Amino acid sequence: MTSDQWIALIAGIIGGALRVGAPFLFVSLGECLTEKSGRINLGLEGVLVLSAMSAFGGAYLTGSPWLGVLIGAMAGAALACLHGLLCSLDRVNDVATGIALMLFGTGLAFYLGKPLIQPQAPQIPAIPLGDWSDNSAVRAALQVNALVPLGIVLAVFLWWGFARSRAGLLVRMAGDSANATRALGYSVSGIRIAATTAGGAIAGLGGASLTLFYPGSWSEGISSGQGLIAVALVIFARWSPLRCVGAALLFGGAGALGPALQSVGVGWGYHLFNTVPYALTLVILVLTCKPGSVAIGSPGELSSTR
């Protein structure tokens, strides 16, 4: 390859990491907040799909992408709140409830989103990071989702909140020891419902990124399992919001590898390269999850999830 092709390839992978990694970033931050409270939400795939459809429909009906983003976050919060409320009942299993709500969220999105497959909705504006280059491929690759800076700010805020704020410490306490939380007079269920709902709202921003920026349309297969991958991503990040940023970029770059190679004329193995994020997920789970041991950084209550 020529030097220009190498530059375009590198720019494509970096730009793709920012584009493809945006949904991973928001969903992983939402799941990180949820799991920090001691609850796991496997229904995030349903949250992601439902919020993607809601954001697209909201932007299409109102003519404003930002109102669409808000509607997507609200839809994600609503489904996640339902998960939190159901899991607060006696003898209700977090994992089984999450799977049920994943099916419910995706089915509801597919049903309500049928009229939205053909229309086009206004898109979230892009931040041009490639204007320094004369290469059109570089400029096109470095068009960054305007929500990405918000995701980075959210990661820093969650990192600070878990360490320094009263609300963050309560979330961590509920996740590490339900008995200690009750002994101090706090409602474990209330904290977990609030954290799960807020996590769903954050994940909803990832859904909005899918339909209102990249790929920028609504279809029934739009998420490609990113909500489930984000659960593994949180384990890989060791439940740290700041590490979630790096992990999201890693997964985003892996997902962008195929399109980046195709942009410089490497067409062989395109579909094989598209499987890299899923293979990476399996590798990470095998390397980080050992039978009989608890992962470093894991909230204590996750090991005793009902």
mmCIF file of C-alpha atoms in Angstrom:
data_model
loop_
_atom_site.group_PDB
_atom_site.id
_atom_site.type_symbol
_atom_site.label_atom_id
_atom_site.label_comp_id
_atom_site.label_asym_id
_atom_site.label_seq_id
_atom_site.Cartn_x
_atom_site.Cartn_y
_atom_site.Cartn_z
ATOM 1 C CA MET A 1 0.000 0.000 0.000
ATOM 2 C CA THR A 2 1.062 3.598 -0.593
ATOM 3 C CA SER A 3 1.665 6.080 2.225
ATOM 4 C CA ASP A 4 -1.691 7.754 1.525
ATOM 5 C CA GLN A 5 -3.436 4.389 1.822
ATOM 6 C CA TRP A 6 -1.710 3.691 5.124
ATOM 7 C CA ILE A 7 -2.788 7.099 6.433
ATOM 8 C CA ALA A 8 -6.351 6.474 5.261
ATOM 9 C CA LEU A 9 -6.315 3.005 6.881
ATOM 10 C CA ILE A 10 -5.091 4.319 10.238
ATOM 11 C CA ALA A 11 -7.548 7.214 10.112
ATOM 12 C CA GLY A 12 -10.326 4.792 9.211
ATOM 13 C CA ILE A 13 -9.580 2.571 12.196
ATOM 14 C CA ILE A 14 -9.302 5.540 14.602
ATOM 15 C CA GLY A 15 -12.394 7.233 13.208
ATOM 16 C CA GLY A 16 -14.223 3.913 13.173
ATOM 17 C CA ALA A 17 -13.250 3.293 16.781
ATOM 18 C CA LEU A 18 -14.919 6.595 17.710
ATOM 19 C CA ARG A 19 -18.011 5.908 15.575
ATOM 20 C CA VAL A 20 -18.520 2.208 16.248
ATOM 21 C CA GLY A 21 -17.321 2.568 19.841
ATOM 22 C CA ALA A 22 -19.907 5.231 20.772
ATOM 23 C CA PRO A 23 -22.743 2.743 21.467
ATOM 24 C CA PHE A 24 -20.301 0.464 23.327
ATOM 25 C CA LEU A 25 -19.219 3.435 25.451
ATOM 26 C CA PHE A 26 -22.699 4.463 26.558
ATOM 27 C CA VAL A 27 -24.020 0.941 27.091
ATOM 28 C CA SER A 28 -20.930 -0.089 29.068
ATOM 29 C CA LEU A 29 -21.154 3.028 31.260
ATOM 30 C CA GLY A 30 -24.827 2.290 31.896
ATOM 31 C CA GLU A 31 -24.079 -1.323 32.788
ATOM 32 C CA CYS A 32 -21.129 -0.249 34.946
ATOM 33 C CA LEU A 33 -23.442 1.988 36.992
ATOM 34 C CA THR A 34 -26.043 -0.796 37.255
ATOM 35 C CA GLU A 35 -23.556 -3.466 38.317
ATOM 36 C CA LYS A 36 -21.882 -1.142 40.814
ATOM 37 C CA SER A 37 -25.198 -1.228 42.706
ATOM 38 C CA GLY A 38 -25.120 -5.026 42.799
ATOM 39 C CA ARG A 39 -27.509 -5.772 39.954
ATOM 40 C CA ILE A 40 -26.753 -7.155 36.494
ATOM 41 C CA ASN A 41 -28.916 -6.173 33.539
ATOM 42 C CA LEU A 42 -28.714 -8.608 30.637
ATOM 43 C CA GLY A 43 -31.673 -6.797 29.126
ATOM 44 C CA LEU A 44 -29.395 -4.054 27.813
ATOM 45 C CA GLU A 45 -29.698 -5.460 24.300
ATOM 46 C CA GLY A 46 -33.433 -4.771 24.503
ATOM 47 C CA VAL A 47 -32.740 -1.338 26.007
ATOM 48 C CA LEU A 48 -30.353 -0.527 23.170
ATOM 49 C CA VAL A 49 -32.743 -1.613 20.410
ATOM 50 C CA LEU A 50 -35.806 0.048 21.939
ATOM 51 C CA SER A 51 -33.961 3.321 22.556
ATOM 52 C CA ALA A 52 -32.529 3.236 19.017
ATOM 53 C CA MET A 53 -36.022 2.911 17.557
ATOM 54 C CA SER A 54 -37.455 5.527 19.930
ATOM 55 C CA ALA A 55 -34.682 8.023 19.173
ATOM 56 C CA PHE A 56 -35.123 7.575 15.436
ATOM 57 C CA GLY A 57 -38.903 7.868 15.672
ATOM 58 C CA GLY A 58 -38.654 10.897 17.946
ATOM 59 C CA ALA A 59 -36.234 12.678 15.617
ATOM 60 C CA TYR A 60 -38.375 11.797 12.591
ATOM 61 C CA LEU A 61 -41.614 13.068 14.153
ATOM 62 C CA THR A 62 -40.198 16.206 15.815
ATOM 63 C CA GLY A 63 -37.588 17.119 13.213
ATOM 64 C CA SER A 64 -34.950 17.512 15.944
ATOM 65 C CA PRO A 65 -32.170 14.960 16.479
ATOM 66 C CA TRP A 66 -31.607 16.224 20.020
ATOM 67 C CA LEU A 67 -35.232 15.621 20.966
ATOM 68 C CA GLY A 68 -34.763 12.171 19.467
ATOM 69 C CA VAL A 69 -31.735 11.627 21.723
ATOM 70 C CA LEU A 70 -33.786 12.674 24.750
ATOM 71 C CA ILE A 71 -36.654 10.356 23.796
ATOM 72 C CA GLY A 72 -34.191 7.497 23.291
ATOM 73 C CA ALA A 73 -32.703 8.057 26.752
ATOM 74 C CA MET A 74 -36.193 8.136 28.273
ATOM 75 C CA ALA A 75 -37.154 4.878 26.541
ATOM 76 C CA GLY A 76 -33.980 3.216 27.816
ATOM 77 C CA ALA A 77 -34.659 4.488 31.324
ATOM 78 C CA ALA A 78 -38.249 3.199 31.243
ATOM 79 C CA LEU A 79 -37.296 -0.352 30.225
ATOM 80 C CA ALA A 80 -34.397 -0.438 32.685
ATOM 81 C CA CYS A 81 -36.680 0.864 35.449
ATOM 82 C CA LEU A 82 -39.056 -2.009 34.724
ATOM 83 C CA HIS A 83 -36.121 -4.382 35.119
ATOM 84 C CA GLY A 84 -35.200 -2.764 38.440
ATOM 85 C CA LEU A 85 -38.765 -2.945 39.759
ATOM 86 C CA LEU A 86 -39.203 -6.596 38.787
ATOM 87 C CA CYS A 87 -35.856 -7.586 40.279
ATOM 88 C CA SER A 88 -36.777 -5.949 43.596
ATOM 89 C CA LEU A 89 -39.553 -8.526 44.073
ATOM 90 C CA ASP A 90 -38.945 -11.643 46.151
ATOM 91 C CA ARG A 91 -37.629 -14.764 44.394
ATOM 92 C CA VAL A 92 -37.054 -12.928 41.103
ATOM 93 C CA ASN A 93 -33.770 -13.708 39.360
ATOM 94 C CA ASP A 94 -31.821 -10.805 37.811
ATOM 95 C CA VAL A 95 -30.449 -12.844 34.916
ATOM 96 C CA ALA A 96 -33.749 -14.464 33.927
ATOM 97 C CA THR A 97 -35.567 -11.124 34.160
ATOM 98 C CA GLY A 98 -32.915 -9.453 32.018
ATOM 99 C CA ILE A 99 -33.251 -12.082 29.293
ATOM 100 C CA ALA A 100 -37.044 -11.731 29.345
ATOM 101 C CA LEU A 101 -36.832 -7.944 29.055
ATOM 102 C CA MET A 102 -34.267 -8.241 26.276
ATOM 103 C CA LEU A 103 -36.813 -10.214 24.263
ATOM 104 C CA PHE A 104 -39.604 -7.833 25.252
ATOM 105 C CA GLY A 105 -37.622 -4.698 24.342
ATOM 106 C CA THR A 106 -36.459 -6.004 20.974
ATOM 107 C CA GLY A 107 -39.911 -7.360 20.112
ATOM 108 C CA LEU A 108 -41.594 -4.081 21.062
ATOM 109 C CA ALA A 109 -39.051 -2.108 19.026
ATOM 110 C CA PHE A 110 -39.543 -4.332 15.978
ATOM 111 C CA TYR A 111 -43.329 -4.012 16.228
ATOM 112 C CA LEU A 112 -43.465 -0.244 16.755
ATOM 113 C CA GLY A 113 -40.599 0.435 14.356
ATOM 114 C CA LYS A 114 -42.130 -1.157 11.251
ATOM 115 C CA PRO A 115 -43.213 2.234 9.791
ATOM 116 C CA LEU A 116 -39.710 3.690 10.424
ATOM 117 C CA ILE A 117 -37.672 1.367 8.202
ATOM 118 C CA GLN A 118 -37.966 3.510 5.059
ATOM 119 C CA PRO A 119 -38.060 7.152 6.317
ATOM 120 C CA GLN A 120 -34.968 9.236 7.069
ATOM 121 C CA ALA A 121 -34.652 11.185 10.305
ATOM 122 C CA PRO A 122 -32.457 14.254 10.981
ATOM 123 C CA GLN A 123 -29.021 13.178 12.176
ATOM 124 C CA ILE A 124 -26.813 14.199 15.105
ATOM 125 C CA PRO A 125 -24.186 16.683 13.855
ATOM 126 C CA ALA A 126 -20.618 15.481 13.397
ATOM 127 C CA ILE A 127 -17.467 17.042 14.826
ATOM 128 C CA PRO A 128 -14.896 17.305 11.999
ATOM 129 C CA LEU A 129 -11.525 16.176 13.370
ATOM 130 C CA GLY A 130 -9.894 15.641 9.981
ATOM 131 C CA ASP A 131 -9.897 19.162 8.567
ATOM 132 C CA TRP A 132 -6.130 19.297 9.015
ATOM 133 C CA SER A 133 -5.719 16.780 6.168
ATOM 134 C CA ASP A 134 -6.013 17.251 2.406
ATOM 135 C CA ASN A 135 -6.948 13.571 2.086
ATOM 136 C CA SER A 136 -10.712 13.275 1.570
ATOM 137 C CA ALA A 137 -10.711 9.747 3.023
ATOM 138 C CA VAL A 138 -9.101 11.015 6.217
ATOM 139 C CA ARG A 139 -11.586 13.877 6.514
ATOM 140 C CA ALA A 140 -14.505 11.503 5.985
ATOM 141 C CA ALA A 141 -13.147 8.955 8.482
ATOM 142 C CA LEU A 142 -12.666 11.516 11.246
ATOM 143 C CA GLN A 143 -16.245 12.782 11.363
ATOM 144 C CA VAL A 144 -16.992 12.133 15.042
ATOM 145 C CA ASN A 145 -20.361 11.732 16.717
ATOM 146 C CA ALA A 146 -21.161 14.847 18.780
ATOM 147 C CA LEU A 147 -22.298 12.555 21.624
ATOM 148 C CA VAL A 148 -18.803 11.083 22.084
ATOM 149 C CA PRO A 149 -17.503 14.044 24.166
ATOM 150 C CA LEU A 150 -20.605 13.679 26.353
ATOM 151 C CA GLY A 151 -19.742 10.019 26.867
ATOM 152 C CA ILE A 152 -16.213 10.887 27.962
ATOM 153 C CA VAL A 153 -17.558 13.542 30.365
ATOM 154 C CA LEU A 154 -20.019 10.980 31.758
ATOM 155 C CA ALA A 155 -17.181 8.495 32.305
ATOM 156 C CA VAL A 156 -15.151 11.074 34.245
ATOM 157 C CA PHE A 157 -18.238 12.115 36.220
ATOM 158 C CA LEU A 158 -19.059 8.506 37.169
ATOM 159 C CA TRP A 159 -15.432 7.853 38.145
ATOM 160 C CA TRP A 160 -15.452 10.939 40.361
ATOM 161 C CA GLY A 161 -18.925 10.168 41.696
ATOM 162 C CA PHE A 162 -18.072 6.622 42.763
ATOM 163 C CA ALA A 163 -15.001 7.882 44.605
ATOM 164 C CA ARG A 164 -16.071 11.222 46.051
ATOM 165 C CA SER A 165 -19.844 11.758 46.071
ATOM 166 C CA ARG A 166 -22.350 10.561 48.669
ATOM 167 C CA ALA A 167 -24.656 9.091 46.003
ATOM 168 C CA GLY A 168 -21.761 7.220 44.400
ATOM 169 C CA LEU A 169 -20.632 5.794 47.729
ATOM 170 C CA LEU A 170 -24.201 4.625 48.446
ATOM 171 C CA VAL A 171 -24.307 2.867 45.071
ATOM 172 C CA ARG A 172 -20.990 1.153 45.800
ATOM 173 C CA MET A 173 -22.122 0.164 49.297
ATOM 174 C CA ALA A 174 -25.333 -1.374 47.946
ATOM 175 C CA GLY A 175 -23.233 -3.290 45.438
ATOM 176 C CA ASP A 176 -20.668 -4.498 47.954
ATOM 177 C CA SER A 177 -22.847 -5.278 50.977
ATOM 178 C CA ALA A 178 -26.637 -5.184 51.064
ATOM 179 C CA ASN A 179 -26.611 -5.950 54.816
ATOM 180 C CA ALA A 180 -24.378 -2.978 55.605
ATOM 181 C CA THR A 181 -26.595 -0.730 53.498
ATOM 182 C CA ARG A 182 -29.714 -1.847 55.383
ATOM 183 C CA ALA A 183 -27.936 -1.498 58.720
ATOM 184 C CA LEU A 184 -27.326 2.175 57.966
ATOM 185 C CA GLY A 185 -31.010 2.669 57.192
ATOM 186 C CA TYR A 186 -30.892 2.854 53.388
ATOM 187 C CA SER A 187 -33.146 1.006 50.967
ATOM 188 C CA VAL A 188 -31.099 -1.423 48.879
ATOM 189 C CA SER A 189 -33.964 -1.879 46.425
ATOM 190 C CA GLY A 190 -34.417 1.883 46.051
ATOM 191 C CA ILE A 191 -30.719 2.443 45.336
ATOM 192 C CA ARG A 192 -30.606 -0.380 42.821
ATOM 193 C CA ILE A 193 -33.777 0.730 41.037
ATOM 194 C CA ALA A 194 -32.387 4.276 40.743
ATOM 195 C CA ALA A 195 -28.981 3.044 39.508
ATOM 196 C CA THR A 196 -30.585 0.635 37.013
ATOM 197 C CA THR A 197 -32.874 3.366 35.673
ATOM 198 C CA ALA A 198 -30.009 5.852 35.313
ATOM 199 C CA GLY A 199 -27.910 3.150 33.644
ATOM 200 C CA GLY A 200 -30.720 2.515 31.169
ATOM 201 C CA ALA A 201 -30.903 6.219 30.334
ATOM 202 C CA ILE A 202 -27.154 6.283 29.639
ATOM 203 C CA ALA A 203 -27.437 3.132 27.515
ATOM 204 C CA GLY A 204 -30.282 4.849 25.652
ATOM 205 C CA LEU A 205 -27.774 7.420 24.409
ATOM 206 C CA GLY A 206 -25.942 4.533 22.765
ATOM 207 C CA GLY A 207 -29.135 3.525 20.999
ATOM 208 C CA ALA A 208 -29.575 7.093 19.758
ATOM 209 C CA SER A 209 -26.007 6.984 18.405
ATOM 210 C CA LEU A 210 -26.895 3.951 16.301
ATOM 211 C CA THR A 211 -29.883 5.370 14.472
ATOM 212 C CA LEU A 212 -29.044 9.076 14.509
ATOM 213 C CA PHE A 213 -25.368 8.934 13.558
ATOM 214 C CA TYR A 214 -23.858 5.582 12.534
ATOM 215 C CA PRO A 215 -25.249 3.759 10.622
ATOM 216 C CA GLY A 216 -27.914 6.474 10.837
ATOM 217 C CA SER A 217 -31.059 4.514 10.000
ATOM 218 C CA TRP A 218 -33.456 2.161 11.710
ATOM 219 C CA SER A 219 -33.502 -1.540 10.934
ATOM 220 C CA GLU A 220 -34.328 -4.589 13.001
ATOM 221 C CA GLY A 221 -30.763 -5.918 13.054
ATOM 222 C CA ILE A 222 -29.118 -2.632 13.922
ATOM 223 C CA SER A 223 -27.569 -3.531 17.292
ATOM 224 C CA SER A 224 -25.851 -6.785 16.268
ATOM 225 C CA GLY A 225 -25.608 -7.873 19.908
ATOM 226 C CA GLN A 226 -23.747 -4.783 21.135
ATOM 227 C CA GLY A 227 -25.836 -4.667 24.308
ATOM 228 C CA LEU A 228 -24.696 -8.150 25.290
ATOM 229 C CA ILE A 229 -21.091 -7.466 24.296
ATOM 230 C CA ALA A 230 -21.123 -4.442 26.628
ATOM 231 C CA VAL A 231 -21.618 -6.750 29.630
ATOM 232 C CA ALA A 232 -18.336 -8.491 28.775
ATOM 233 C CA LEU A 233 -16.773 -5.094 28.155
ATOM 234 C CA VAL A 234 -17.590 -3.997 31.727
ATOM 235 C CA ILE A 235 -15.896 -7.127 33.085
ATOM 236 C CA PHE A 236 -12.872 -6.386 30.903
ATOM 237 C CA ALA A 237 -12.837 -2.795 32.230
ATOM 238 C CA ARG A 238 -12.941 -4.114 35.824
ATOM 239 C CA TRP A 239 -16.002 -2.006 36.622
ATOM 240 C CA SER A 240 -14.090 1.246 36.086
ATOM 241 C CA PRO A 241 -15.854 3.997 34.070
ATOM 242 C CA LEU A 242 -12.541 5.355 32.789
ATOM 243 C CA ARG A 243 -11.421 1.926 31.606
ATOM 244 C CA CYS A 244 -14.792 1.595 29.861
ATOM 245 C CA VAL A 245 -13.688 4.424 27.550
ATOM 246 C CA GLY A 246 -10.568 2.545 26.476
ATOM 247 C CA ALA A 247 -12.432 -0.755 26.195
ATOM 248 C CA ALA A 248 -15.146 0.852 24.042
ATOM 249 C CA LEU A 249 -12.500 2.298 21.723
ATOM 250 C CA LEU A 250 -10.829 -1.126 21.503
ATOM 251 C CA PHE A 251 -14.092 -2.824 20.545
ATOM 252 C CA GLY A 252 -14.979 0.029 18.220
ATOM 253 C CA GLY A 253 -11.632 -0.249 16.474
ATOM 254 C CA ALA A 254 -12.112 -4.006 16.130
ATOM 255 C CA GLY A 255 -15.526 -3.436 14.560
ATOM 256 C CA ALA A 256 -14.131 -0.788 12.206
ATOM 257 C CA LEU A 257 -11.273 -2.956 10.944
ATOM 258 C CA GLY A 258 -13.239 -4.504 8.063
ATOM 259 C CA PRO A 259 -14.678 -1.231 6.657
ATOM 260 C CA ALA A 260 -11.280 0.479 7.055
ATOM 261 C CA LEU A 261 -9.535 -2.220 5.019
ATOM 262 C CA GLN A 262 -12.267 -2.106 2.393
ATOM 263 C CA SER A 263 -11.824 1.674 2.078
ATOM 264 C CA VAL A 264 -8.233 1.169 0.921
ATOM 265 C CA GLY A 265 -9.110 -1.589 -1.523
ATOM 266 C CA VAL A 266 -8.629 -4.698 0.621
ATOM 267 C CA GLY A 267 -11.852 -6.561 -0.086
ATOM 268 C CA TRP A 268 -10.957 -10.145 0.853
ATOM 269 C CA GLY A 269 -12.129 -11.451 4.207
ATOM 270 C CA TYR A 270 -14.516 -8.527 4.779
ATOM 271 C CA HIS A 271 -17.138 -10.627 6.568
ATOM 272 C CA LEU A 272 -14.409 -12.434 8.496
ATOM 273 C CA PHE A 273 -13.108 -9.123 9.856
ATOM 274 C CA ASN A 274 -16.667 -8.247 10.912
ATOM 275 C CA THR A 275 -16.533 -11.127 13.397
ATOM 276 C CA VAL A 276 -13.540 -9.621 15.258
ATOM 277 C CA PRO A 277 -15.609 -7.922 18.034
ATOM 278 C CA TYR A 278 -17.384 -11.211 18.813
ATOM 279 C CA ALA A 279 -14.145 -13.195 18.812
ATOM 280 C CA LEU A 280 -12.596 -10.530 21.047
ATOM 281 C CA THR A 281 -15.534 -10.881 23.450
ATOM 282 C CA LEU A 282 -14.973 -14.640 23.728
ATOM 283 C CA VAL A 283 -11.236 -14.200 24.273
ATOM 284 C CA ILE A 284 -11.803 -11.598 26.993
ATOM 285 C CA LEU A 285 -14.351 -13.764 28.806
ATOM 286 C CA VAL A 286 -12.047 -16.791 28.690
ATOM 287 C CA LEU A 287 -9.059 -14.802 29.990
ATOM 288 C CA THR A 288 -10.863 -12.804 32.681
ATOM 289 C CA CYS A 289 -13.469 -15.236 34.059
ATOM 290 C CA LYS A 290 -12.052 -18.174 36.002
ATOM 291 C CA PRO A 291 -14.290 -20.777 37.681
ATOM 292 C CA GLY A 292 -14.303 -20.495 41.469
ATOM 293 C CA SER A 293 -12.757 -17.017 41.560
ATOM 294 C CA VAL A 294 -14.154 -13.498 41.695
ATOM 295 C CA ALA A 295 -12.867 -10.966 39.172
ATOM 296 C CA ILE A 296 -10.860 -8.069 40.569
ATOM 297 C CA GLY A 297 -13.059 -5.030 41.107
ATOM 298 C CA SER A 298 -16.305 -6.998 41.007
ATOM 299 C CA PRO A 299 -19.026 -5.672 43.349
ATOM 300 C CA GLY A 300 -19.490 -8.203 46.150
ATOM 301 C CA GLU A 301 -23.235 -8.622 45.684
ATOM 302 C CA LEU A 302 -22.843 -9.715 42.036
ATOM 303 C CA SER A 303 -21.425 -13.036 43.202
ATOM 304 C CA SER A 304 -24.638 -13.649 45.164
ATOM 305 C CA THR A 305 -27.100 -12.449 42.524
ATOM 306 C CA ARG A 306 -30.468 -14.079 43.069
#
